[in-house]
C-alpha cells in the first residue's frame, strides 16, 4: 500500500511540475507548487522501503546474489532507458527524421557511456550503488545501538536536505546528498525495527506537519511565488 501511494505521489510531482512551468496565473502556480511539495515525501520513502527490505536482520542476501542479480538488473535498466530517452529527445528535436536514426542512436549511446544521466533517471544508479554497499551498511548497523544509528542517520539526512534547500556550493551539496541517501536507506531499516509509540509517535507526526509547512514556504520562495506578481 505504501509503495503504491508513493508511486502515485511521484506521478503527482511531475504533473505539478507542468503546472509550475506552464500555468499563466499566480494562484495556479502556487497550487501546483504546494501539490508538488506535499508529494515530495515519496522520493525518500522509496529509498527507505528499499533499506527496510535490504537491511532487515531477518533477510540474508549474499553479496554475490546482490551483485549478479539486483545490481546487474538495475544497470541494464539504466542503460536501456537512458539510451532510449536520449534517443527519443534527439529524434523529437529533428521531427523524427528516419534518415537520422542511426546518428541519433550513436549519440544517445555516447552520452550514456560518457556518464550522462537523462533527467530523473538518477535514482536508478543511486539505488544500484546502495544495493552494492548494503552488506557493509547492514554490518555497521548491527554493531550500533538503534537509537544512536537513527539519530546519526536523521541528522545527516537533515543536513543534506538543508544543503539542497539553501543551495550550498555544488561540490559540497553533491557529497552531502550522497550521504543523505545512504542515511535514508539506513533509516528505512531503523524505523522498521524501532518501537515507536506514545509521545515519540506524536512527535513524529508534529515534526512531519511542521516540516511540510516549512518545505512549502521554502518551495514557494524558491520559485518566487511568495509575491503578488509572477516571476520574470
Coordinates of N, CA and C in Angstrom, one line a residue, residues 3-231:
X3 N 4.0 1.6 -1.0 CA 4.7 1.7 -2.3 C 3.7 2.2 -3.4
X4 N 2.5 1.7 -3.4 CA 1.5 2.2 -4.4 C 1.2 3.7 -4.2
X5 N 1.1 4.1 -2.9 CA 0.8 5.5 -2.6 C 2.0 6.4 -3.1
X6 N 3.2 5.9 -2.8 CA 4.4 6.6 -3.2 C 4.5 6.7 -4.7
X7 N 4.1 5.7 -5.4 CA 4.2 5.7 -6.9 C 3.2 6.8 -7.4
X8 N 2.0 6.8 -6.9 CA 1.1 7.9 -7.3 C 1.6 9.3 -7.0
X9 N 2.3 9.4 -5.8 CA 2.8 10.7 -5.4 C 3.9 11.2 -6.4
X10 N 4.7 10.2 -6.8 CA 5.8 10.6 -7.8 C 5.2 11.1 -9.1
X11 N 4.1 10.4 -9.5 CA 3.4 10.9 -10.7 C 2.9 12.3 -10.5
X12 N 2.3 12.6 -9.3 CA 1.8 13.9 -9.0 C 2.9 15.0 -9.0
X13 N 4.1 14.6 -8.6 CA 5.2 15.5 -8.6 C 5.4 16.1 -10.0
X14 N 5.4 15.2 -11.0 CA 5.7 15.6 -12.3 C 4.5 16.3 -13.0
X15 N 3.3 15.9 -12.6 CA 2.2 16.7 -13.1 C 2.2 18.1 -12.6
X16 N 2.5 18.2 -11.3 CA 2.6 19.5 -10.7 C 3.7 20.4 -11.3
X17 N 4.8 19.7 -11.7 CA 5.9 20.5 -12.4 C 5.4 21.2 -13.6
X18 N 4.5 20.5 -14.3 CA 3.9 21.1 -15.6 C 3.1 22.3 -15.2
X19 N 2.4 22.3 -14.1 CA 1.6 23.4 -13.6 C 2.5 24.6 -13.2
X20 N 3.6 24.3 -12.6 CA 4.5 25.4 -12.1 C 5.1 26.1 -13.4
X21 N 5.5 25.3 -14.4 CA 6.2 25.8 -15.5 C 5.2 26.4 -16.6
X22 N 4.0 25.8 -16.6 CA 3.1 26.2 -17.8 C 1.9 27.0 -17.4
X23 N 1.6 27.1 -16.2 CA 0.4 27.9 -15.8 C 0.6 29.4 -15.9
X24 N -0.4 30.2 -16.4 CA -0.2 31.6 -16.5 C -0.6 32.4 -15.3
X25 N -1.4 31.8 -14.4 CA -1.9 32.5 -13.3 C -1.1 32.2 -12.0
X26 N -0.9 33.2 -11.1 CA -0.1 33.0 -9.9 C -0.7 32.0 -9.0
X27 N -2.1 32.0 -8.9 CA -2.7 31.0 -8.0 C -2.5 29.6 -8.5
X28 N -2.6 29.4 -9.8 CA -2.4 28.0 -10.3 C -1.0 27.6 -10.1
X29 N 0.0 28.5 -10.2 CA 1.4 28.1 -10.0 C 1.6 27.8 -8.5
X30 N 1.0 28.6 -7.6 CA 1.2 28.4 -6.2 C 0.6 27.1 -5.8
X31 N -0.6 26.8 -6.3 CA -1.3 25.5 -6.0 C -0.5 24.3 -6.5
X32 N 0.1 24.4 -7.7 CA 0.9 23.3 -8.2 C 2.2 23.1 -7.4
X33 N 2.7 24.2 -6.9 CA 3.9 24.2 -6.1 C 3.6 23.5 -4.7
X34 N 2.4 23.8 -4.2 CA 2.0 23.2 -2.9 C 1.8 21.7 -3.1
X35 N 1.1 21.3 -4.2 CA 0.8 19.9 -4.5 C 2.2 19.1 -4.7
X36 N 3.1 19.8 -5.4 CA 4.4 19.1 -5.6 C 5.1 18.9 -4.3
X37 N 5.2 19.9 -3.5 CA 5.9 19.8 -2.2 C 5.2 18.8 -1.3
X38 N 3.9 18.7 -1.3 CA 3.2 17.7 -0.5 C 3.4 16.3 -0.9
X39 N 3.9 16.1 -2.1 CA 4.2 14.7 -2.6 C 5.7 14.4 -2.6
X40 N 6.5 15.3 -2.2 CA 8.0 15.0 -2.3 C 8.4 13.9 -1.4
X41 N 7.6 13.6 -0.3 CA 7.9 12.5 0.6 C 8.1 11.2 -0.1
X42 N 7.5 11.1 -1.3 CA 7.5 9.8 -2.0 C 9.0 9.4 -2.4
X43 N 9.8 10.3 -2.7 CA 11.2 10.0 -3.2 C 12.0 9.4 -2.0
X44 N 12.1 10.1 -0.9 CA 12.8 9.4 0.2 C 12.1 8.1 0.7
X45 N 10.8 8.1 0.6 CA 10.1 6.9 1.0 C 10.5 5.7 0.2
X46 N 10.7 5.8 -1.1 CA 11.2 4.6 -1.9 C 12.5 4.1 -1.4
X47 N 13.4 5.1 -1.1 CA 14.8 4.7 -0.6 C 14.6 4.0 0.8
X48 N 13.7 4.5 1.6 CA 13.6 3.9 2.9 C 12.9 2.5 2.8
X49 N 12.0 2.3 1.9 CA 11.4 1.0 1.7 C 12.5 0.0 1.2
X50 N 13.4 0.4 0.3 CA 14.5 -0.4 -0.1 C 15.4 -0.8 1.0
X51 N 15.7 0.2 1.9 CA 16.5 -0.1 3.0 C 15.9 -1.0 4.0
X52 N 14.6 -0.9 4.2 CA 13.9 -1.8 5.1 C 14.0 -3.3 4.6
X53 N 13.9 -3.4 3.3 CA 14.0 -4.8 2.7 C 15.4 -5.3 2.7
X54 N 16.4 -4.5 2.3 CA 17.7 -5.0 2.1 C 18.5 -5.1 3.4
X55 N 18.2 -4.3 4.4 CA 19.0 -4.3 5.6 C 18.3 -5.0 6.8
X56 N 17.2 -5.7 6.5 CA 16.5 -6.4 7.5 C 17.4 -7.5 8.1
X57 N 17.5 -7.6 9.4 CA 18.3 -8.7 10.0 C 17.8 -10.1 9.7
X58 N 16.5 -10.2 9.4 CA 15.8 -11.5 9.1 C 16.1 -11.9 7.7
X59 N 16.6 -11.1 6.8 CA 16.8 -11.4 5.4 C 18.3 -11.5 5.1
X60 N 18.7 -12.6 4.7 CA 20.1 -12.8 4.3 C 20.2 -12.7 2.8
X61 N 21.0 -11.7 2.3 CA 21.3 -11.5 0.9 C 22.8 -11.6 0.7
X62 N 23.3 -12.7 0.1 CA 24.7 -12.8 -0.1 C 25.1 -11.7 -1.2
X63 N 26.3 -11.2 -1.0 CA 26.8 -10.2 -1.9 C 26.8 -10.6 -3.3
X64 N 27.2 -11.9 -3.5 CA 27.2 -12.4 -4.9 C 25.8 -12.4 -5.5
X65 N 24.8 -12.6 -4.8 CA 23.4 -12.5 -5.3 C 23.0 -11.1 -5.6
X66 N 23.4 -10.2 -4.7 CA 23.1 -8.8 -4.9 C 23.9 -8.3 -6.2
X67 N 25.1 -8.7 -6.3 CA 25.9 -8.2 -7.5 C 25.4 -8.8 -8.8
X68 N 25.1 -10.1 -8.8 CA 24.7 -10.7 -10.1 C 23.2 -10.5 -10.4
X69 N 22.5 -10.2 -9.4 CA 21.0 -10.1 -9.5 C 20.6 -8.6 -9.5
X70 N 20.5 -8.1 -8.3 CA 19.9 -6.7 -8.2 C 20.7 -5.6 -8.9
X71 N 22.1 -5.7 -8.7 CA 22.9 -4.7 -9.3 C 23.0 -4.7 -10.8
X72 N 23.1 -5.9 -11.4 CA 23.2 -6.1 -12.8 C 21.8 -5.7 -13.4
X73 N 20.7 -6.1 -12.8 CA 19.4 -5.7 -13.3 C 19.2 -4.2 -13.4
X74 N 19.6 -3.5 -12.3 CA 19.5 -2.1 -12.3 C 20.4 -1.4 -13.3
X75 N 21.6 -1.9 -13.5 CA 22.5 -1.4 -14.6 C 21.9 -1.5 -16.0
X76 N 21.3 -2.7 -16.2 CA 20.7 -2.9 -17.5 C 19.5 -2.0 -17.8
X77 N 18.7 -1.9 -16.7 CA 17.5 -1.0 -16.8 C 18.0 0.5 -17.1
X78 N 19.0 0.9 -16.4 CA 19.5 2.3 -16.6 C 20.0 2.4 -18.0
X79 N 20.8 1.5 -18.5 CA 21.4 1.6 -19.9 C 20.3 1.7 -20.9
X80 N 19.3 0.8 -20.8 CA 18.2 0.8 -21.7 C 17.4 2.1 -21.7
X81 N 16.9 2.5 -20.6 CA 16.0 3.7 -20.5 C 16.8 5.0 -20.8
X82 N 18.1 5.0 -20.3 CA 18.8 6.2 -20.5 C 19.1 6.5 -22.0
X83 N 19.5 5.4 -22.7 CA 19.7 5.5 -24.2 C 18.4 5.8 -24.9
X84 N 17.3 5.1 -24.4 CA 16.0 5.3 -25.1 C 15.6 6.8 -25.0
X85 N 15.7 7.4 -23.8 CA 15.2 8.7 -23.6 C 16.1 9.8 -24.3
X86 N 17.4 9.5 -24.3 CA 18.3 10.4 -25.0 C 18.0 10.3 -26.5
X87 N 17.7 9.1 -27.0 CA 17.4 9.0 -28.4 C 16.1 9.6 -28.8
X88 N 15.1 9.4 -27.9 CA 13.8 10.0 -28.1 C 13.8 11.5 -28.1
X89 N 14.6 12.1 -27.2 CA 14.7 13.5 -27.2 C 15.4 14.0 -28.4
X90 N 16.5 13.3 -28.9 CA 17.2 13.7 -30.1 C 16.3 13.6 -31.3
X91 N 15.5 12.5 -31.4 CA 14.6 12.3 -32.5 C 13.5 13.4 -32.6
X92 N 12.9 13.7 -31.4 CA 11.9 14.7 -31.4 C 12.4 16.1 -31.8
X93 N 13.7 16.3 -31.5 CA 14.2 17.6 -31.9 C 14.5 17.7 -33.4
X94 N 14.5 16.6 -34.1 CA 14.7 16.6 -35.6 C 13.4 16.3 -36.3
X95 N 12.2 16.3 -35.6 CA 11.0 15.9 -36.2 C 10.9 14.5 -36.6
X96 N 11.6 13.6 -35.9 CA 11.6 12.1 -36.1 C 12.0 11.8 -37.6
X97 N 13.1 12.4 -38.0 CA 13.6 12.1 -39.4 C 14.2 10.7 -39.4
X98 N 13.6 9.8 -40.2 CA 14.2 8.4 -40.3 C 15.6 8.4 -40.7
X99 N 16.1 9.3 -41.5 CA 17.4 9.2 -42.1 C 18.5 9.5 -41.0
X100 N 18.0 10.0 -39.8 CA 19.0 10.4 -38.8 C 18.9 9.4 -37.6
X101 N 18.2 8.4 -37.7 CA 18.0 7.4 -36.6 C 19.4 6.9 -36.2
X102 N 20.2 6.4 -37.1 CA 21.5 5.8 -36.7 C 22.4 6.8 -36.0
X103 N 22.4 8.1 -36.5 CA 23.3 9.1 -35.9 C 22.7 9.4 -34.4
X104 N 21.4 9.5 -34.3 CA 20.8 9.8 -33.0 C 21.1 8.7 -32.0
X105 N 21.0 7.4 -32.5 CA 21.2 6.3 -31.6 C 22.7 6.3 -31.1
X106 N 23.6 6.5 -32.0 CA 25.0 6.6 -31.6 C 25.3 7.7 -30.6
X107 N 24.7 8.8 -30.8 CA 24.9 10.0 -29.9 C 24.3 9.6 -28.5
X108 N 23.1 9.0 -28.5 CA 22.5 8.6 -27.3 C 23.3 7.6 -26.5
X109 N 24.0 6.7 -27.2 CA 24.9 5.7 -26.6 C 26.1 6.4 -26.0
X110 N 26.7 7.3 -26.8 CA 27.9 8.0 -26.4 C 27.6 8.9 -25.2
X111 N 26.4 9.5 -25.1 CA 26.1 10.3 -23.9 C 26.0 9.5 -22.7
X112 N 25.4 8.3 -22.9 CA 25.2 7.4 -21.7 C 26.5 6.9 -21.2
X113 N 27.3 6.4 -22.1 CA 28.6 5.8 -21.7 C 29.6 6.8 -21.3
X114 N 29.3 8.1 -21.6 CA 30.2 9.2 -21.1 C 29.8 9.6 -19.6
X115 N 28.8 9.0 -19.1 CA 28.4 9.2 -17.7 C 27.2 10.2 -17.6
X116 N 26.5 10.5 -18.6 CA 25.4 11.5 -18.6 C 24.1 10.7 -18.2
X117 N 23.3 11.4 -17.4 CA 22.1 10.7 -16.9 C 20.9 11.6 -17.4
X118 N 19.9 11.0 -18.0 CA 18.8 11.7 -18.5 C 17.8 12.1 -17.4
X119 N 17.7 13.4 -17.1 CA 16.7 14.0 -16.3 C 16.5 13.2 -15.0
X120 N 15.4 12.5 -14.7 CA 15.1 11.9 -13.4 C 15.5 10.5 -13.3
X121 N 16.3 10.0 -14.2 CA 16.8 8.6 -14.1 C 17.9 8.4 -13.1
X122 N 18.3 9.5 -12.5 CA 19.4 9.4 -11.5 C 19.1 8.4 -10.4
X123 N 17.9 8.1 -10.1 CA 17.6 7.3 -9.0 C 18.0 5.8 -9.2
X124 N 18.1 5.4 -10.5 CA 18.5 4.0 -10.8 C 19.9 3.8 -10.4
X125 N 20.9 4.6 -10.9 CA 22.3 4.3 -10.4 C 22.4 4.5 -8.9
X126 N 21.6 5.5 -8.3 CA 21.6 5.7 -6.9 C 21.2 4.4 -6.1
X127 N 20.1 3.8 -6.6 CA 19.7 2.6 -6.0 C 20.7 1.5 -6.1
X128 N 21.3 1.4 -7.3 CA 22.2 0.3 -7.6 C 23.4 0.4 -6.7
X129 N 23.9 1.7 -6.5 CA 25.0 1.9 -5.5 C 24.7 1.5 -4.1
X130 N 23.4 1.8 -3.7 CA 23.0 1.4 -2.3 C 22.9 -0.1 -2.2
X131 N 22.5 -0.7 -3.2 CA 22.4 -2.2 -3.2 C 23.8 -2.8 -3.0
X132 N 24.8 -2.2 -3.6 CA 26.2 -2.7 -3.5 C 26.7 -2.5 -2.1
X133 N 26.4 -1.4 -1.5 CA 27.0 -1.2 -0.1 C 26.1 -1.7 1.0
X134 N 25.0 -2.3 0.6 CA 24.0 -2.8 1.7 C 24.6 -3.8 2.7
X135 N 25.5 -4.8 2.2 CA 26.1 -5.7 3.2 C 26.9 -5.0 4.2
X136 N 27.7 -4.0 3.7 CA 28.6 -3.2 4.7 C 27.7 -2.4 5.6
X137 N 26.7 -1.8 5.1 CA 25.8 -0.9 5.9 C 25.1 -1.8 6.9
X138 N 24.7 -2.9 6.5 CA 24.0 -3.8 7.4 C 24.9 -4.3 8.6
X139 N 26.1 -4.5 8.3 CA 27.1 -4.9 9.3 C 27.4 -3.8 10.3
X140 N 27.5 -2.5 9.8 CA 27.7 -1.4 10.6 C 26.5 -1.2 11.6
X141 N 25.3 -1.2 11.0 CA 24.1 -1.0 11.8 C 23.9 -2.1 12.9
X142 N 24.4 -3.3 12.6 CA 24.2 -4.4 13.6 C 25.1 -4.2 14.8
X143 N 26.2 -3.3 14.7 CA 27.1 -3.0 15.8 C 26.7 -1.8 16.5
X144 N 25.7 -1.0 16.0 CA 25.3 0.2 16.7 C 24.0 0.1 17.4
X145 N 23.9 0.9 18.6 CA 22.6 0.9 19.2 C 21.6 1.6 18.3
X146 N 20.3 1.1 18.3 CA 19.3 1.5 17.4 C 19.1 3.0 17.4
X147 N 19.0 3.6 18.7 CA 18.7 5.0 18.8 C 19.9 5.8 18.3
X148 N 21.1 5.4 18.5 CA 22.2 6.2 18.0 C 22.3 6.2 16.5
X149 N 22.0 5.0 15.9 CA 22.0 4.9 14.5 C 21.0 5.7 13.9
X150 N 19.8 5.7 14.5 CA 18.7 6.6 14.0 C 19.0 8.0 14.1
X151 N 19.5 8.5 15.2 CA 19.8 9.9 15.4 C 20.9 10.4 14.4
X152 N 22.0 9.6 14.2 CA 23.0 10.0 13.3 C 22.5 10.0 11.9
X153 N 21.7 9.0 11.5 CA 21.2 9.0 10.1 C 20.3 10.1 9.9
X154 N 19.4 10.4 10.8 CA 18.4 11.5 10.7 C 19.2 12.9 10.6
X155 N 20.2 13.0 11.4 CA 20.9 14.3 11.4 C 21.6 14.5 10.1
X156 N 22.3 13.5 9.5 CA 23.0 13.6 8.3 C 22.0 13.9 7.1
X157 N 20.8 13.2 7.2 CA 19.8 13.4 6.1 C 19.3 14.9 6.2
X158 N 19.0 15.4 7.4 CA 18.6 16.8 7.5 C 19.6 17.8 7.0
X159 N 20.9 17.4 7.3 CA 22.0 18.3 6.8 C 22.0 18.3 5.3
X160 N 21.8 17.1 4.7 CA 21.8 17.1 3.2 C 20.6 17.8 2.6
X161 N 19.5 17.7 3.3 CA 18.3 18.4 2.8 C 18.4 19.9 2.9
X162 N 19.1 20.3 4.0 CA 19.4 21.8 4.1 C 20.4 22.3 3.0
X163 N 21.3 21.4 2.7 CA 22.3 21.8 1.6 C 21.6 22.0 0.3
X164 N 20.6 21.1 0.0 CA 19.8 21.3 -1.2 C 18.9 22.4 -1.2
X165 N 18.2 22.6 0.0 CA 17.2 23.7 0.1 C 17.8 25.1 0.0
X166 N 19.0 25.2 0.6 CA 19.6 26.5 0.7 C 20.8 26.7 -0.3
X167 N 20.9 25.8 -1.2 CA 21.8 25.9 -2.4 C 23.3 26.1 -1.9
X168 N 23.8 25.2 -1.1 CA 25.2 25.3 -0.8 C 26.0 25.1 -2.0
X169 N 27.3 25.3 -2.0 CA 28.2 25.0 -3.1 C 28.0 23.6 -3.7
X170 N 28.0 23.6 -5.0 CA 27.6 22.3 -5.7 C 28.4 21.1 -5.3
X171 N 29.7 21.3 -5.1 CA 30.6 20.1 -4.7 C 30.2 19.6 -3.3
X172 N 30.0 20.5 -2.4 CA 29.6 20.2 -1.1 C 28.2 19.5 -1.1
X173 N 27.3 20.1 -1.8 CA 25.9 19.6 -1.9 C 25.9 18.2 -2.4
X174 N 26.7 17.9 -3.5 CA 26.7 16.6 -4.1 C 27.2 15.5 -3.1
X175 N 28.3 15.9 -2.4 CA 28.8 14.9 -1.4 C 27.9 14.6 -0.3
X176 N 27.3 15.7 0.2 CA 26.3 15.5 1.4 C 25.1 14.8 0.9
X177 N 24.6 15.1 -0.3 CA 23.4 14.4 -0.8 C 23.6 12.9 -0.9
X178 N 24.8 12.5 -1.3 CA 25.1 11.0 -1.4 C 25.0 10.4 0.0
X179 N 25.6 11.1 1.0 CA 25.4 10.6 2.4 C 24.0 10.6 2.8
X180 N 23.2 11.6 2.4 CA 21.8 11.7 2.8 C 21.0 10.5 2.3
X181 N 21.2 10.1 1.1 CA 20.5 9.0 0.5 C 20.9 7.7 1.2
X182 N 22.2 7.6 1.6 CA 22.7 6.4 2.3 C 22.0 6.3 3.7
X183 N 21.8 7.5 4.3 CA 21.2 7.5 5.6 C 19.7 7.3 5.5
X184 N 19.0 7.7 4.4 CA 17.6 7.4 4.2 C 17.5 5.8 4.1
X185 N 18.4 5.2 3.3 CA 18.4 3.8 3.1 C 18.5 3.1 4.5
X186 N 19.4 3.6 5.4 CA 19.5 3.0 6.7 C 18.3 3.3 7.6
X187 N 17.7 4.5 7.5 CA 16.6 4.8 8.3 C 15.4 3.9 8.0
X188 N 15.2 3.4 6.8 CA 14.2 2.5 6.5 C 14.2 1.3 7.4
X189 N 15.4 0.7 7.5 CA 15.6 -0.4 8.4 C 15.5 -0.1 9.9
X190 N 16.0 1.1 10.3 CA 16.0 1.5 11.7 C 14.6 1.7 12.1
X191 N 13.8 2.5 11.4 CA 12.4 2.7 11.8 C 11.5 1.5 11.7
X192 N 11.9 0.6 10.8 CA 11.1 -0.7 10.8 C 11.3 -1.5 12.1
X193 N 12.5 -1.4 12.7 CA 12.8 -2.2 13.9 C 12.5 -1.4 15.2
X194 N 12.3 -0.1 15.0 CA 12.1 0.7 16.3 C 10.7 0.5 16.8
X195 N 10.5 0.6 18.1 CA 9.2 0.5 18.7 C 8.8 2.0 19.0
X196 N 8.1 2.6 18.0 CA 7.7 4.0 18.1 C 6.2 4.1 18.5
X197 N 6.0 4.7 19.6 CA 4.6 4.8 20.1 C 4.5 5.9 21.1
X198 N 3.3 6.3 21.5 CA 3.1 7.3 22.5 C 3.6 8.6 22.1
X199 N 4.3 9.3 23.0 CA 4.8 10.6 22.9 C 5.7 10.7 21.6
X200 N 6.6 9.7 21.5 CA 7.5 9.7 20.3 C 6.7 9.7 19.0
X201 N 5.7 8.9 18.9 CA 4.9 8.8 17.7 C 4.2 10.2 17.4
X202 N 3.7 10.8 18.5 CA 3.1 12.1 18.3 C 4.1 13.1 17.9
X203 N 5.3 13.0 18.4 CA 6.4 14.0 18.0 C 6.7 13.8 16.5
X204 N 6.7 12.6 16.0 CA 7.0 12.3 14.6 C 5.9 13.0 13.8
X205 N 4.7 12.9 14.1 CA 3.6 13.5 13.4 C 3.7 15.0 13.4
X206 N 4.0 15.6 14.5 CA 4.1 17.0 14.6 C 5.3 17.5 13.8
X207 N 6.4 16.8 13.9 CA 7.6 17.2 13.1 C 7.3 17.1 11.6
X208 N 6.5 16.1 11.2 CA 6.1 15.9 9.8 C 5.3 17.1 9.3
X209 N 4.3 17.5 10.1 CA 3.5 18.6 9.7 C 4.3 19.9 9.7
X210 N 5.1 20.2 10.7 CA 6.0 21.4 10.6 C 6.9 21.3 9.4
X211 N 7.5 20.1 9.2 CA 8.4 20.0 8.0 C 7.7 20.3 6.7
X212 N 6.5 19.8 6.6 CA 5.7 20.1 5.4 C 5.4 21.6 5.2
X213 N 5.0 22.2 6.3 CA 4.8 23.7 6.2 C 6.0 24.5 5.8
X214 N 7.2 24.1 6.4 CA 8.4 24.8 6.1 C 8.8 24.5 4.6
X215 N 8.6 23.3 4.2 CA 9.0 22.9 2.8 C 8.2 23.7 1.8
X216 N 6.9 23.9 2.1 CA 6.0 24.6 1.2 C 6.5 26.1 1.1
X217 N 6.8 26.7 2.2 CA 7.2 28.1 2.2 C 8.6 28.2 1.5
X218 N 9.5 27.3 1.7 CA 10.8 27.3 1.0 C 10.6 27.2 -0.5
X219 N 9.7 26.2 -0.9 CA 9.5 25.9 -2.3 C 8.8 27.1 -3.0
X220 N 7.9 27.7 -2.3 CA 7.2 28.9 -2.9 C 8.2 30.1 -3.0
X221 N 9.0 30.2 -2.0 CA 10.0 31.3 -2.1 C 11.1 31.1 -3.2
X222 N 11.4 29.8 -3.3 CA 12.4 29.4 -4.4 C 11.9 29.8 -5.7
X223 N 10.6 29.5 -6.0 CA 10.0 29.8 -7.3 C 9.6 31.2 -7.4
X224 N 9.7 32.0 -6.4 CA 9.3 33.4 -6.5 C 7.8 33.6 -6.4
X225 N 7.1 32.6 -5.8 CA 5.6 32.7 -5.7 C 5.1 33.3 -4.4
X226 N 6.0 33.9 -3.6 CA 5.5 34.5 -2.4 C 5.1 35.9 -2.6
X227 N 5.3 36.4 -3.7 CA 5.0 37.8 -4.0 C 3.7 37.9 -4.8
X228 N 3.2 39.1 -5.0 CA 1.9 39.2 -5.7 C 2.0 39.1 -7.2
X229 N 3.3 39.2 -7.8 CA 3.5 39.2 -9.2 C 4.1 37.9 -9.6
X230 N 4.1 37.6 -10.9 CA 4.7 36.4 -11.4 C 6.2 36.6 -11.6
X231 N 6.9 35.5 -11.4 CA 8.4 35.6 -11.6 C 8.7 35.9 -13.1

